[in-house]
PDB file of C-alpha atoms and ligand atoms in Angstrom:
ATOM      1  CA  UNK A   1      -0.137  -0.047   0.049  1.00  0.00           C
ATOM      2  CA  UNK A   2       1.514   3.358  -0.992  1.00  0.00           C
ATOM      3  CA  UNK A   3      -0.850   5.771   0.710  1.00  0.00           C
ATOM      4  CA  UNK A   4      -4.479   5.865   2.358  1.00  0.00           C
ATOM      5  CA  UNK A   5      -6.492   6.398  -0.767  1.00  0.00           C
ATOM      6  CA  UNK A   6      -6.158   3.030  -2.478  1.00  0.00           C
ATOM      7  CA  UNK A   7      -9.299   1.962  -3.894  1.00  0.00           C
ATOM      8  CA  UNK A   8     -10.804   5.461  -3.875  1.00  0.00           C
ATOM      9  CA  UNK A   9     -12.416   6.484  -7.159  1.00  0.00           C
ATOM     10  CA  UNK A  10     -11.408   9.839  -8.041  1.00  0.00           C
ATOM     11  CA  UNK A  11     -13.356  11.740 -10.919  1.00  0.00           C
ATOM     12  CA  UNK A  12     -14.191   8.292 -12.472  1.00  0.00           C
ATOM     13  CA  UNK A  13     -10.326   7.112 -12.531  1.00  0.00           C
ATOM     14  CA  UNK A  14      -9.036   4.744  -9.743  1.00  0.00           C
ATOM     15  CA  UNK A  15      -5.688   6.579  -9.338  1.00  0.00           C
ATOM     16  CA  UNK A  16      -5.038   4.518  -6.197  1.00  0.00           C
ATOM     17  CA  UNK A  17      -5.054   1.476  -8.527  1.00  0.00           C
ATOM     18  CA  UNK A  18      -2.716   2.993 -10.837  1.00  0.00           C
ATOM     19  CA  UNK A  19      -0.242   4.331  -8.070  1.00  0.00           C
ATOM     20  CA  UNK A  20      -0.353   0.775  -6.648  1.00  0.00           C
ATOM     21  CA  UNK A  21       0.607  -0.729  -9.854  1.00  0.00           C
ATOM     22  CA  UNK A  22       3.582   1.627 -10.458  1.00  0.00           C
ATOM     23  CA  UNK A  23       4.677   1.001  -6.953  1.00  0.00           C
ATOM     24  CA  UNK A  24       4.516  -2.870  -7.658  1.00  0.00           C
ATOM     25  CA  UNK A  25       6.691  -2.510 -10.674  1.00  0.00           C
ATOM     26  CA  UNK A  26       9.329   0.328 -10.109  1.00  0.00           C
ATOM     27  CA  UNK A  27       8.811   0.974  -6.170  1.00  0.00           C
ATOM     28  CA  UNK A  28       8.284   4.671  -7.215  1.00  0.00           C
ATOM     29  CA  UNK A  29       5.803   6.315  -4.639  1.00  0.00           C
ATOM     30  CA  UNK A  30       3.464   8.622  -6.576  1.00  0.00           C
ATOM     31  CA  UNK A  31       1.852  11.407  -4.473  1.00  0.00           C
ATOM     32  CA  UNK A  32      -1.731  11.612  -4.916  1.00  0.00           C
ATOM     33  CA  UNK A  33      -1.420  15.297  -5.422  1.00  0.00           C
ATOM     34  CA  UNK A  34       0.343  14.591  -8.725  1.00  0.00           C
ATOM     35  CA  UNK A  35      -2.483  12.287 -10.089  1.00  0.00           C
ATOM     36  CA  UNK A  36      -2.853  14.661 -12.811  1.00  0.00           C
ATOM     37  CA  UNK A  37       0.380  13.347 -14.393  1.00  0.00           C
ATOM     38  CA  UNK A  38      -1.325  10.082 -15.264  1.00  0.00           C
ATOM     39  CA  UNK A  39      -3.326  11.837 -17.973  1.00  0.00           C
ATOM     40  CA  UNK A  40      -0.444  13.530 -19.540  1.00  0.00           C
ATOM     41  CA  UNK A  41       2.148  10.676 -19.302  1.00  0.00           C
ATOM     42  CA  UNK A  42      -0.160   7.881 -20.253  1.00  0.00           C
ATOM     43  CA  UNK A  43      -1.653   9.669 -23.247  1.00  0.00           C
ATOM     44  CA  UNK A  44       0.603   7.945 -25.967  1.00  0.00           C
ATOM     45  CA  UNK A  45       0.098   4.580 -24.109  1.00  0.00           C
ATOM     46  CA  UNK A  46      -3.769   5.061 -24.273  1.00  0.00           C
ATOM     47  CA  UNK A  47      -3.781   5.746 -27.973  1.00  0.00           C
ATOM     48  CA  UNK A  48      -1.681   2.991 -28.747  1.00  0.00           C
ATOM     49  CA  UNK A  49      -4.038   0.687 -26.955  1.00  0.00           C
ATOM     50  CA  UNK A  50      -6.861   2.169 -28.922  1.00  0.00           C
ATOM     51  CA  UNK A  51      -8.160   3.857 -25.685  1.00  0.00           C
ATOM     52  CA  UNK A  52      -9.039   7.430 -24.918  1.00  0.00           C
ATOM     53  CA  UNK A  53      -9.600   7.404 -21.344  1.00  0.00           C
ATOM     54  CA  UNK A  54      -7.739   6.267 -18.134  1.00  0.00           C
ATOM     55  CA  UNK A  55     -10.690   4.616 -16.536  1.00  0.00           C
ATOM     56  CA  UNK A  56     -10.989   2.182 -19.742  1.00  0.00           C
ATOM     57  CA  UNK A  57      -7.405   1.397 -19.019  1.00  0.00           C
ATOM     58  CA  UNK A  58      -8.024   0.681 -15.350  1.00  0.00           C
ATOM     59  CA  UNK A  59     -11.131  -1.529 -16.367  1.00  0.00           C
ATOM     60  CA  UNK A  60      -8.904  -3.329 -18.902  1.00  0.00           C
ATOM     61  CA  UNK A  61      -6.190  -4.088 -16.445  1.00  0.00           C
ATOM     62  CA  UNK A  62      -8.523  -5.286 -13.885  1.00  0.00           C
ATOM     63  CA  UNK A  63     -10.194  -7.658 -16.326  1.00  0.00           C
ATOM     64  CA  UNK A  64      -7.035  -9.349 -17.066  1.00  0.00           C
ATOM     65  CA  UNK A  65      -3.501  -9.594 -16.210  1.00  0.00           C
ATOM     66  CA  UNK A  66      -1.317  -7.900 -18.734  1.00  0.00           C
ATOM     67  CA  UNK A  67       2.377  -7.624 -17.225  1.00  0.00           C
ATOM     68  CA  UNK A  68       3.761  -6.071 -20.286  1.00  0.00           C
ATOM     69  CA  UNK A  69       1.185  -3.297 -20.301  1.00  0.00           C
ATOM     70  CA  UNK A  70       1.740  -2.778 -16.404  1.00  0.00           C
ATOM     71  CA  UNK A  71       5.455  -2.392 -17.079  1.00  0.00           C
ATOM     72  CA  UNK A  72       4.756   0.285 -19.808  1.00  0.00           C
ATOM     73  CA  UNK A  73       2.778   2.257 -17.465  1.00  0.00           C
ATOM     74  CA  UNK A  74       5.372   2.197 -14.662  1.00  0.00           C
ATOM     75  CA  UNK A  75       7.956   3.021 -17.090  1.00  0.00           C
ATOM     76  CA  UNK A  76       5.927   6.007 -18.648  1.00  0.00           C
ATOM     77  CA  UNK A  77       5.515   7.397 -15.079  1.00  0.00           C
ATOM     78  CA  UNK A  78       9.359   7.699 -14.522  1.00  0.00           C
ATOM     79  CA  UNK A  79      10.710  11.055 -14.423  1.00  0.00           C
ATOM     80  CA  UNK A  80      13.776  10.946 -16.606  1.00  0.00           C
ATOM     81  CA  UNK A  81      15.048  14.462 -15.902  1.00  0.00           C
ATOM     82  CA  UNK A  82      18.859  14.645 -16.327  1.00  0.00           C
ATOM     83  CA  UNK A  83      21.759  16.673 -17.906  1.00  0.00           C
ATOM     84  CA  UNK A  84      25.438  16.502 -18.784  1.00  0.00           C
ATOM     85  CA  UNK A  85      27.731  16.998 -15.582  1.00  0.00           C
ATOM     86  CA  UNK A  86      24.518  17.673 -13.630  1.00  0.00           C
ATOM     87  CA  UNK A  87      25.375  19.239 -10.627  1.00  0.00           C
ATOM     88  CA  UNK A  88      29.011  19.704 -11.504  1.00  0.00           C
ATOM     89  CA  UNK A  89      30.400  19.304  -8.074  1.00  0.00           C
ATOM     90  CA  UNK A  90      30.783  15.445  -7.831  1.00  0.00           C
ATOM     91  CA  UNK A  91      32.414  15.543 -11.270  1.00  0.00           C
ATOM     92  CA  UNK A  92      34.959  18.392 -10.283  1.00  0.00           C
ATOM     93  CA  UNK A  93      35.600  16.361  -7.130  1.00  0.00           C
ATOM     94  CA  UNK A  94      36.244  13.124  -8.891  1.00  0.00           C
ATOM     95  CA  UNK A  95      38.663  15.020 -11.277  1.00  0.00           C
ATOM     96  CA  UNK A  96      40.594  16.968  -8.776  1.00  0.00           C
ATOM     97  CA  UNK A  97      40.791  14.429  -5.852  1.00  0.00           C
ATOM     98  CA  UNK A  98      39.106  10.987  -5.966  1.00  0.00           C
ATOM     99  CA  UNK A  99      40.103   9.684  -9.289  1.00  0.00           C
ATOM    100  CA  UNK A 100      43.819  10.368  -8.902  1.00  0.00           C
ATOM    101  CA  UNK A 101      43.704   8.332  -5.632  1.00  0.00           C
ATOM    102  CA  UNK A 102      41.628   5.535  -7.130  1.00  0.00           C
ATOM    103  CA  UNK A 103      44.098   5.503 -10.110  1.00  0.00           C
ATOM    104  CA  UNK A 104      47.025   5.157  -8.038  1.00  0.00           C
ATOM    105  CA  UNK A 105      45.343   2.355  -6.099  1.00  0.00           C
ATOM    106  CA  UNK A 106      44.608   0.477  -9.244  1.00  0.00           C
ATOM    107  CA  UNK A 107      47.989   0.689 -10.843  1.00  0.00           C
ATOM    108  CA  UNK A 108      48.585  -3.118 -10.774  1.00  0.00           C
ATOM    109  CA  UNK A 109      45.218  -4.135 -12.057  1.00  0.00           C
ATOM    110  CA  UNK A 110      44.760  -1.256 -14.563  1.00  0.00           C
ATOM    111  CA  UNK A 111      40.973  -1.589 -14.202  1.00  0.00           C
ATOM    112  CA  UNK A 112      38.353   1.038 -13.283  1.00  0.00           C
ATOM    113  CA  UNK A 113      34.596   0.493 -13.089  1.00  0.00           C
ATOM    114  CA  UNK A 114      31.845   2.862 -12.974  1.00  0.00           C
ATOM    115  CA  UNK A 115      28.113   2.432 -12.479  1.00  0.00           C
ATOM    116  CA  UNK A 116      25.682   5.207 -13.420  1.00  0.00           C
ATOM    117  CA  UNK A 117      22.608   3.630 -11.537  1.00  0.00           C
ATOM    118  CA  UNK A 118      19.298   5.021 -12.764  1.00  0.00           C
ATOM    119  CA  UNK A 119      21.246   6.627 -15.637  1.00  0.00           C
ATOM    120  CA  UNK A 120      18.151   7.751 -17.551  1.00  0.00           C
ATOM    121  CA  UNK A 121      19.056   9.104 -21.187  1.00  0.00           C
ATOM    122  CA  UNK A 122      22.680   8.423 -20.527  1.00  0.00           C
ATOM    123  CA  UNK A 123      24.110  11.944 -19.932  1.00  0.00           C
ATOM    124  CA  UNK A 124      25.685  11.118 -16.670  1.00  0.00           C
ATOM    125  CA  UNK A 125      27.526   7.918 -17.971  1.00  0.00           C
ATOM    126  CA  UNK A 126      28.840  10.129 -21.004  1.00  0.00           C
ATOM    127  CA  UNK A 127      29.940  12.736 -18.602  1.00  0.00           C
ATOM    128  CA  UNK A 128      31.997  10.342 -16.849  1.00  0.00           C
ATOM    129  CA  UNK A 129      33.469   9.070 -20.038  1.00  0.00           C
ATOM    130  CA  UNK A 130      34.450  12.494 -21.150  1.00  0.00           C
ATOM    131  CA  UNK A 131      35.830  13.430 -17.844  1.00  0.00           C
ATOM    132  CA  UNK A 132      38.064  10.253 -17.970  1.00  0.00           C
ATOM    133  CA  UNK A 133      39.187  10.910 -21.601  1.00  0.00           C
ATOM    134  CA  UNK A 134      39.789  14.714 -21.137  1.00  0.00           C
ATOM    135  CA  UNK A 135      41.551  14.662 -17.960  1.00  0.00           C
ATOM    136  CA  UNK A 136      43.159  11.315 -17.318  1.00  0.00           C
ATOM    137  CA  UNK A 137      45.270  10.482 -20.534  1.00  0.00           C
ATOM    138  CA  UNK A 138      47.327   7.996 -18.562  1.00  0.00           C
ATOM    139  CA  UNK A 139      44.300   5.612 -18.554  1.00  0.00           C
ATOM    140  CA  UNK A 140      44.950   4.733 -22.250  1.00  0.00           C
ATOM    141  CA  UNK A 141      45.334   0.971 -22.359  1.00  0.00           C
ATOM    142  CA  UNK A 142      43.383   0.592 -19.008  1.00  0.00           C
ATOM    143  CA  UNK A 143      40.218  -1.496 -18.813  1.00  0.00           C
ATOM    144  CA  UNK A 144      37.662   1.140 -18.210  1.00  0.00           C
ATOM    145  CA  UNK A 145      33.841   0.416 -18.096  1.00  0.00           C
ATOM    146  CA  UNK A 146      30.824   2.511 -17.291  1.00  0.00           C
ATOM    147  CA  UNK A 147      27.744   0.575 -16.822  1.00  0.00           C
ATOM    148  CA  UNK A 148      24.351   2.433 -17.228  1.00  0.00           C
ATOM    149  CA  UNK A 149      21.160   0.987 -15.911  1.00  0.00           C
ATOM    150  CA  UNK A 150      17.637   2.319 -15.985  1.00  0.00           C
ATOM    151  CA  UNK A 151      14.257   0.816 -15.630  1.00  0.00           C
ATOM    152  CA  UNK A 152      12.826   2.806 -18.558  1.00  0.00           C
ATOM    153  CA  UNK A 153      13.385   1.102 -21.801  1.00  0.00           C
ATOM    154  CA  UNK A 154      12.968   4.300 -24.007  1.00  0.00           C
ATOM    155  CA  UNK A 155      15.466   6.076 -21.953  1.00  0.00           C
ATOM    156  CA  UNK A 156      18.066   3.128 -22.388  1.00  0.00           C
ATOM    157  CA  UNK A 157      17.375   3.250 -26.108  1.00  0.00           C
ATOM    158  CA  UNK A 158      18.114   6.799 -26.212  1.00  0.00           C
ATOM    159  CA  UNK A 159      21.208   6.370 -24.075  1.00  0.00           C
ATOM    160  CA  UNK A 160      22.352   3.614 -26.496  1.00  0.00           C
ATOM    161  CA  UNK A 161      21.909   5.893 -29.397  1.00  0.00           C
ATOM    162  CA  UNK A 162      23.883   8.558 -27.570  1.00  0.00           C
ATOM    163  CA  UNK A 163      22.180  11.231 -29.716  1.00  0.00           C
ATOM    164  CA  UNK A 164      20.962  14.523 -28.196  1.00  0.00           C
ATOM    165  CA  UNK A 165      19.159  17.549 -29.226  1.00  0.00           C
ATOM    166  CA  UNK A 166      20.765  20.939 -29.304  1.00  0.00           C
ATOM    167  CA  UNK A 167      18.476  21.816 -26.160  1.00  0.00           C
ATOM    168  CA  UNK A 168      20.028  18.838 -24.181  1.00  0.00           C
ATOM    169  CA  UNK A 169      23.607  19.619 -25.251  1.00  0.00           C
ATOM    170  CA  UNK A 170      23.246  23.256 -24.244  1.00  0.00           C
ATOM    171  CA  UNK A 171      22.497  22.086 -20.672  1.00  0.00           C
ATOM    172  CA  UNK A 172      25.703  22.028 -18.842  1.00  0.00           C
ATOM    173  CA  UNK A 173      28.042  20.728 -21.384  1.00  0.00           C
ATOM    174  CA  UNK A 174      31.237  22.906 -21.910  1.00  0.00           C
ATOM    175  CA  UNK A 175      31.744  23.974 -25.429  1.00  0.00           C
ATOM    176  CA  UNK A 176      35.203  22.408 -25.837  1.00  0.00           C
ATOM    177  CA  UNK A 177      33.603  18.963 -24.868  1.00  0.00           C
ATOM    178  CA  UNK A 178      30.888  19.529 -27.550  1.00  0.00           C
ATOM    179  CA  UNK A 179      33.357  19.992 -30.074  1.00  0.00           C
ATOM    180  CA  UNK A 180      35.613  17.163 -29.023  1.00  0.00           C
ATOM    181  CA  UNK A 181      33.300  14.289 -28.135  1.00  0.00           C
ATOM    182  CA  UNK A 182      30.096  14.739 -30.310  1.00  0.00           C
ATOM    183  CA  UNK A 183      29.456  14.748 -33.905  1.00  0.00           C
ATOM    184  CA  UNK A 184      26.896  17.236 -35.453  1.00  0.00           C
ATOM    185  CA  UNK A 185      23.982  16.591 -37.904  1.00  0.00           C
ATOM    186  CA  UNK A 186      21.215  19.150 -38.060  1.00  0.00           C
ATOM    187  CA  UNK A 187      19.730  19.604 -34.483  1.00  0.00           C
ATOM    188  CA  UNK A 188      21.165  16.674 -33.216  1.00  0.00           C
ATOM    189  CA  UNK A 189      24.556  15.800 -31.644  1.00  0.00           C
ATOM    190  CA  UNK A 190      25.830  12.177 -31.450  1.00  0.00           C
ATOM    191  CA  UNK A 191      28.701  11.013 -28.963  1.00  0.00           C
ATOM    192  CA  UNK A 192      31.623   9.941 -30.907  1.00  0.00           C
ATOM    193  CA  UNK A 193      32.813   6.355 -30.604  1.00  0.00           C
ATOM    194  CA  UNK A 194      35.788   7.049 -28.356  1.00  0.00           C
ATOM    195  CA  UNK A 195      33.498   7.921 -25.364  1.00  0.00           C
ATOM    196  CA  UNK A 196      30.545   5.653 -26.660  1.00  0.00           C
ATOM    197  CA  UNK A 197      32.740   2.525 -26.467  1.00  0.00           C
ATOM    198  CA  UNK A 198      33.333   3.081 -22.700  1.00  0.00           C
ATOM    199  CA  UNK A 199      29.527   2.881 -21.942  1.00  0.00           C
ATOM    200  CA  UNK A 200      27.294   0.063 -21.807  1.00  0.00           C
ATOM    201  CA  UNK A 201      23.569   0.445 -21.241  1.00  0.00           C
ATOM    202  CA  UNK A 202      20.848  -1.936 -20.216  1.00  0.00           C
ATOM    203  CA  UNK A 203      17.315  -1.777 -18.989  1.00  0.00           C
ATOM    204  CA  UNK A 204      16.980  -3.248 -15.342  1.00  0.00           C
ATOM    205  CA  UNK A 205      15.120  -2.557 -12.213  1.00  0.00           C
ATOM    206  CA  UNK A 206      17.076  -1.557  -9.138  1.00  0.00           C
ATOM    207  CA  UNK A 207      14.372  -2.698  -6.812  1.00  0.00           C
ATOM    208  CA  UNK A 208      13.370  -5.935  -8.600  1.00  0.00           C
ATOM    209  CA  UNK A 209      13.731  -9.396  -7.315  1.00  0.00           C
ATOM    210  CA  UNK A 210      17.136  -9.798  -9.227  1.00  0.00           C
ATOM    211  CA  UNK A 211      19.739  -7.018  -8.619  1.00  0.00           C
ATOM    212  CA  UNK A 212      21.392  -5.864 -11.838  1.00  0.00           C
ATOM    213  CA  UNK A 213      24.773  -6.817 -10.520  1.00  0.00           C
ATOM    214  CA  UNK A 214      24.615  -9.908  -8.586  1.00  0.00           C
ATOM    215  CA  UNK A 215      27.546 -11.874  -9.880  1.00  0.00           C
ATOM    216  CA  UNK A 216      30.359 -12.852  -7.662  1.00  0.00           C
ATOM    217  CA  UNK A 217      32.834 -10.541  -9.553  1.00  0.00           C
ATOM    218  CA  UNK A 218      30.469  -7.551  -9.848  1.00  0.00           C
ATOM    219  CA  UNK A 219      32.542  -4.683  -8.254  1.00  0.00           C
ATOM    220  CA  UNK A 220      32.456  -0.936  -8.775  1.00  0.00           C
ATOM    221  CA  UNK A 221      35.014   1.904  -8.090  1.00  0.00           C
ATOM    222  CA  UNK A 222      32.566   4.591  -8.328  1.00  0.00           C
ATOM    223  CA  UNK A 223      28.903   4.505  -8.185  1.00  0.00           C
ATOM    224  CA  UNK A 224      26.630   7.202  -9.082  1.00  0.00           C
ATOM    225  CA  UNK A 225      22.973   6.669  -7.554  1.00  0.00           C
ATOM    226  CA  UNK A 226      21.709  10.115  -7.913  1.00  0.00           C
ATOM    227  CA  UNK A 227      18.331  11.506  -8.092  1.00  0.00           C
ATOM    228  CA  UNK A 228      16.409   8.336  -8.061  1.00  0.00           C
ATOM    229  CA  UNK A 229      15.994   7.519  -4.475  1.00  0.00           C
ATOM    230  CA  UNK A 230      13.822  10.423  -3.847  1.00  0.00           C
ATOM    231  CA  UNK A 231      11.035   8.353  -5.647  1.00  0.00           C
ATOM    232  CA  UNK A 232      11.528   5.338  -3.328  1.00  0.00           C
ATOM    233  CA  UNK A 233       9.995   4.789   0.077  1.00  0.00           C
ATOM    234  CA  UNK A 234      12.218   4.297   3.216  1.00  0.00           C
ATOM    235  CA  UNK A 235      12.421   0.513   3.104  1.00  0.00           C
ATOM    236  CA  UNK A 236      13.163   0.395  -0.598  1.00  0.00           C
ATOM    237  CA  UNK A 237      16.021   2.868  -0.170  1.00  0.00           C
ATOM    238  CA  UNK A 238      17.359   0.745   2.724  1.00  0.00           C
ATOM    239  CA  UNK A 239      17.133  -2.402   0.773  1.00  0.00           C
ATOM    240  CA  UNK A 240      18.794  -0.884  -2.341  1.00  0.00           C
ATOM    241  CA  UNK A 241      21.658   0.826  -0.396  1.00  0.00           C
ATOM    242  CA  UNK A 242      22.446  -2.552   1.379  1.00  0.00           C
ATOM    243  CA  UNK A 243      22.921  -4.041  -2.198  1.00  0.00           C
ATOM    244  CA  UNK A 244      24.738  -1.128  -3.361  1.00  0.00           C
ATOM    245  CA  UNK A 245      27.197  -1.430  -0.395  1.00  0.00           C
ATOM    246  CA  UNK A 246      27.831  -5.055  -1.489  1.00  0.00           C
ATOM    247  CA  UNK A 247      29.047  -4.011  -4.910  1.00  0.00           C
ATOM    248  CA  UNK A 248      30.944  -1.067  -4.269  1.00  0.00           C
ATOM    249  CA  UNK A 249      34.782  -1.639  -3.724  1.00  0.00           C
ATOM    250  CA  UNK A 250      36.108  -1.392  -0.249  1.00  0.00           C
ATOM    251  CA  UNK A 251      37.910   1.920  -1.197  1.00  0.00           C
ATOM    252  CA  UNK A 252      35.204   2.749  -3.729  1.00  0.00           C
ATOM    253  CA  UNK A 253      33.092   5.914  -3.962  1.00  0.00           C
ATOM    254  CA  UNK A 254      29.358   6.522  -3.947  1.00  0.00           C
ATOM    255  CA  UNK A 255      27.614   9.639  -4.870  1.00  0.00           C
ATOM    256  CA  UNK A 256      23.975  10.161  -4.109  1.00  0.00           C
ATOM    257  CA  UNK A 257      21.884  13.161  -5.210  1.00  0.00           C
ATOM    258  CA  UNK A 258      22.649  16.271  -3.349  1.00  0.00           C
ATOM    259  CA  UNK A 259      19.424  16.292  -1.596  1.00  0.00           C
ATOM    260  CA  UNK A 260      19.827  12.391  -0.655  1.00  0.00           C
ATOM    261  CA  UNK A 261      21.168  10.500   2.306  1.00  0.00           C
ATOM    262  CA  UNK A 262      21.877   6.891   3.071  1.00  0.00           C
ATOM    263  CA  UNK A 263      18.997   5.462   5.250  1.00  0.00           C
ATOM    264  CA  UNK A 264      21.436   3.356   7.233  1.00  0.00           C
ATOM    265  CA  UNK A 265      24.400   5.598   8.383  1.00  0.00           C
ATOM    266  CA  UNK A 266      25.932   2.879  10.148  1.00  0.00           C
ATOM    267  CA  UNK A 267      27.064   1.199   6.786  1.00  0.00           C
ATOM    268  CA  UNK A 268      28.652   4.441   5.330  1.00  0.00           C
ATOM    269  CA  UNK A 269      31.302   7.148   5.984  1.00  0.00           C
ATOM    270  CA  UNK A 270      30.192  10.608   4.748  1.00  0.00           C
ATOM    271  CA  UNK A 271      32.981  13.006   3.472  1.00  0.00           C
ATOM    272  CA  UNK A 272      31.900  16.527   2.619  1.00  0.00           C
ATOM    273  CA  UNK A 273      34.407  18.137   0.105  1.00  0.00           C
ATOM    274  CA  UNK A 274      34.359  20.885  -2.546  1.00  0.00           C
ATOM    275  CA  UNK A 275      30.773  21.330  -1.641  1.00  0.00           C
ATOM    276  CA  UNK A 276      29.753  17.703  -2.538  1.00  0.00           C
ATOM    277  CA  UNK A 277      29.213  14.738  -0.319  1.00  0.00           C
ATOM    278  CA  UNK A 278      30.549  11.303  -1.097  1.00  0.00           C
ATOM    279  CA  UNK A 279      30.235   8.028   0.688  1.00  0.00           C
ATOM    280  CA  UNK A 280      32.419   5.250   1.394  1.00  0.00           C
ATOM    281  CA  UNK A 281      31.848   1.732   2.920  1.00  0.00           C
ATOM    282  CA  UNK A 282      32.069   1.607   6.649  1.00  0.00           C
ATOM    283  CA  UNK A 283      33.268  -1.951   7.277  1.00  0.00           C
ATOM    284  CA  UNK A 284      31.877  -3.845  10.202  1.00  0.00           C
ATOM    285  CA  UNK A 285      34.244  -3.903  13.147  1.00  0.00           C
TER     286      UNK A 285
HETATM  287  C1  SAM G   1      15.538  11.913 -12.280  1.00  0.00           C
HETATM  288  S1  SAM G   1      16.340  10.540 -13.223  1.00  0.00           S
HETATM  289  C2  SAM G   1      17.836  10.750 -12.664  1.00  0.00           C
HETATM  290  C3  SAM G   1      18.930  10.635 -13.691  1.00  0.00           C
HETATM  291  C4  SAM G   1      20.512  10.668 -13.364  1.00  0.00           C
HETATM  292  N1  SAM G   1      20.804   9.745 -12.100  1.00  0.00           N
HETATM  293  C5  SAM G   1      20.781  12.084 -12.794  1.00  0.00           C
HETATM  294  O1  SAM G   1      21.043  12.416 -11.652  1.00  0.00           O
HETATM  295  O2  SAM G   1      20.586  12.984 -13.646  1.00  0.00           O
HETATM  296  C6  SAM G   1      15.587   9.123 -12.315  1.00  0.00           C
HETATM  297  C7  SAM G   1      15.731   7.837 -13.233  1.00  0.00           C
HETATM  298  O3  SAM G   1      15.369   6.803 -12.265  1.00  0.00           O
HETATM  299  C8  SAM G   1      14.861   5.922 -13.051  1.00  0.00           C
HETATM  300  N2  SAM G   1      14.309   4.851 -12.306  1.00  0.00           N
HETATM  301  C9  SAM G   1      13.245   5.142 -11.481  1.00  0.00           C
HETATM  302  N3  SAM G   1      12.777   3.907 -10.768  1.00  0.00           N
HETATM  303  C10 SAM G   1      13.858   2.991 -11.102  1.00  0.00           C
HETATM  304  C11 SAM G   1      14.035   1.587 -10.553  1.00  0.00           C
HETATM  305  N4  SAM G   1      13.235   0.978  -9.789  1.00  0.00           N
HETATM  306  N5  SAM G   1      14.944   1.031 -11.258  1.00  0.00           N
HETATM  307  C12 SAM G   1      15.907   1.626 -12.220  1.00  0.00           C
HETATM  308  N6  SAM G   1      15.721   2.864 -12.591  1.00  0.00           N
HETATM  309  C13 SAM G   1      14.836   3.658 -12.095  1.00  0.00           C
HETATM  310  C14 SAM G   1      13.983   6.479 -14.008  1.00  0.00           C
HETATM  311  O4  SAM G   1      13.544   5.881 -15.154  1.00  0.00           O
HETATM  312  C15 SAM G   1      14.664   7.688 -14.364  1.00  0.00           C
HETATM  313  O5  SAM G   1      15.373   7.584 -15.583  1.00  0.00           O
END
């Protein structure tokens, strides 16, 4: 149950049912004050289903289980807001302080792994790729990988394409990076293979029964889990962060969104530097 209005019929549409459905798939908790968003965000899906109204959709779903349709509804309700070098400070801190230390620590393995969890349309992952290429030429010949994971299939398709509109490029991307790392065609800019080849994207649910990285060797040096936990409830955040803790290297770095905090501070050491806060694993004593 996500709030106290489940089952309540509001203006002919059972929004409680839709909120519950979204929670069941993505664990996103939608506030009833934002029920109006269903109308706009599901309009294309309704059209594709040959429907015109939300109450038709609810009736249809109640009549027979349609997992694919439910999944599409949950995905359509995600907020995919992102930009290149969003909230610059974590990237500045990585460049100036954290990556030089990690690089020193990985000299023998020459491997660095990054995870952009909830990567949306890919700008966060590509920002990391450009940062590495631009400021750390000594990493040439290292095994570098940047994994991007998001629940929204459409966002992942866009991330994989690496093609952005002029408006998206104009948000936060230094001109030098635009010229160096993108090819230009009309209103669109496509990330060049050099940065593209470092990034791998796939659709996965951070809160599903199977965690996206659960093989024995899955280990990351830097994890960006930013601006997604605000959509989750406390228990979901706790469970997710315990799993993230397990796949972060002992000297690895976790960044959350600037307004987000770990639920269980006993698991993490927080450090404030350069106006950004990062977290490291606190090991059980
Ligand atoms: C606001 S965007 C944040 C993007 C990026 N991390 C940033 O800070 O710019 C939130 C993203 O979280 C994704 N998301 C929401 N619930 C998710 C879940 N359960 N599993 C994976 N991704 C999820 C959404 O699809 C959306 O793309």
